[in-house]
Tab-separated table of C-alpha atoms in Angstrom:
chain	number	residue	atom	x	y	z
A	1	MET	CA	156.408	-30.361	43.800
A	2	GLY	CA	153.806	-28.013	45.192
A	3	LEU	CA	152.603	-27.643	42.195
A	4	GLY	CA	152.229	-30.613	40.739
A	5	ILE	CA	150.297	-31.476	44.417
A	6	VAL	CA	147.498	-28.824	43.604
A	7	LEU	CA	146.801	-30.112	39.513
A	8	CYS	CA	145.954	-32.924	41.241
A	9	ILE	CA	144.438	-32.604	43.935
A	10	GLY	CA	142.124	-30.006	41.459
A	11	SER	CA	141.495	-32.845	38.245
A	12	GLY	CA	140.135	-35.110	41.546
A	13	VAL	CA	137.741	-32.608	43.063
A	14	ALA	CA	136.967	-31.664	39.166
A	15	PHE	CA	136.269	-35.407	37.519
A	16	SER	CA	134.761	-36.530	41.019
A	17	ALA	CA	132.445	-32.535	40.672
A	18	THR	CA	130.126	-34.234	37.784
A	19	ALA	CA	128.903	-37.626	36.739
A	20	TRP	CA	131.880	-38.190	33.903
A	21	GLY	CA	134.593	-38.886	36.488
A	22	PRO	CA	132.672	-42.292	37.882
A	23	PHE	CA	131.644	-43.287	34.977
A	24	ALA	CA	134.540	-42.628	32.921
A	25	VAL	CA	135.891	-44.991	36.050
A	26	ALA	CA	133.506	-47.497	35.470
A	27	CYS	CA	133.534	-48.115	31.612
A	28	HIS	CA	137.513	-48.800	32.415
A	29	TYR	CA	137.214	-50.538	34.593
A	30	LEU	CA	134.059	-52.976	33.311
A	31	ALA	CA	137.000	-52.798	30.336
A	32	LEU	CA	139.511	-54.255	31.996
A	33	ARG	CA	137.353	-56.828	33.053
A	34	ARG	CA	136.062	-57.840	29.676
A	35	HIS	CA	133.229	-56.804	31.204
A	36	LEU	CA	132.209	-53.859	28.449
A	37	PRO	CA	133.870	-53.234	24.844
A	38	ARG	CA	136.866	-50.941	25.350
A	39	ASP	CA	135.229	-48.212	23.029
A	40	LEU	CA	131.703	-48.544	25.024
A	41	MET	CA	130.324	-45.427	22.481
A	42	SER	CA	131.174	-46.281	19.981
A	43	PHE	CA	129.665	-49.858	20.232
A	44	LEU	CA	126.389	-48.307	21.129
A	45	THR	CA	126.688	-45.866	17.970
A	46	ASP	CA	127.718	-48.925	15.694
A	47	ALA	CA	124.018	-50.567	18.020
A	48	HIS	CA	122.062	-47.590	17.238
A	49	GLU	CA	123.411	-47.186	12.914
A	50	HIS	CA	123.879	-50.049	11.038
A	51	ARG	CA	122.289	-52.868	13.766
A	52	GLY	CA	119.121	-51.448	15.036
A	53	VAL	CA	118.941	-53.255	18.276
A	54	LEU	CA	118.766	-49.897	20.945
A	55	ARG	CA	117.036	-46.258	19.994
A	56	GLN	CA	118.269	-43.126	21.344
A	57	ALA	CA	115.959	-41.056	23.374
A	58	GLY	CA	117.662	-37.631	24.153
A	59	ALA	CA	121.034	-39.726	25.469
A	60	VAL	CA	119.531	-42.249	26.789
A	61	TYR	CA	120.099	-45.332	25.130
A	62	GLN	CA	117.087	-47.805	24.679
A	63	LEU	CA	116.895	-51.085	24.111
A	64	ARG	CA	114.690	-52.163	21.188
A	65	HIS	CA	113.282	-55.527	22.560
A	66	ILE	CA	112.216	-56.149	24.906
A	67	ASP	CA	113.538	-59.866	24.841
A	68	LEU	CA	117.042	-59.226	24.700
A	69	GLN	CA	116.184	-56.769	27.994
A	70	ARG	CA	115.028	-59.200	29.548
A	71	HIS	CA	117.576	-61.505	28.022
A	72	LEU	CA	120.376	-59.022	29.156
A	73	ALA	CA	119.421	-57.795	32.481
A	74	SER	CA	118.714	-61.434	34.392
């Protein structure tokens, strides 16, 4: 029982110590509410490689079309 508690606390600290933890929680929450696709990274890869809607600048994706960006922002 003590080992289980230590593992839960340790994973909670490790999960919140980086940006990946809150990102994963937000993605799952938004996917459950149908505001994001379930597999966000494959969606972004498809939009970048096959559809040409996004461009990749380092580790981030940017919209190519300013009108689409304005529409999605509003």
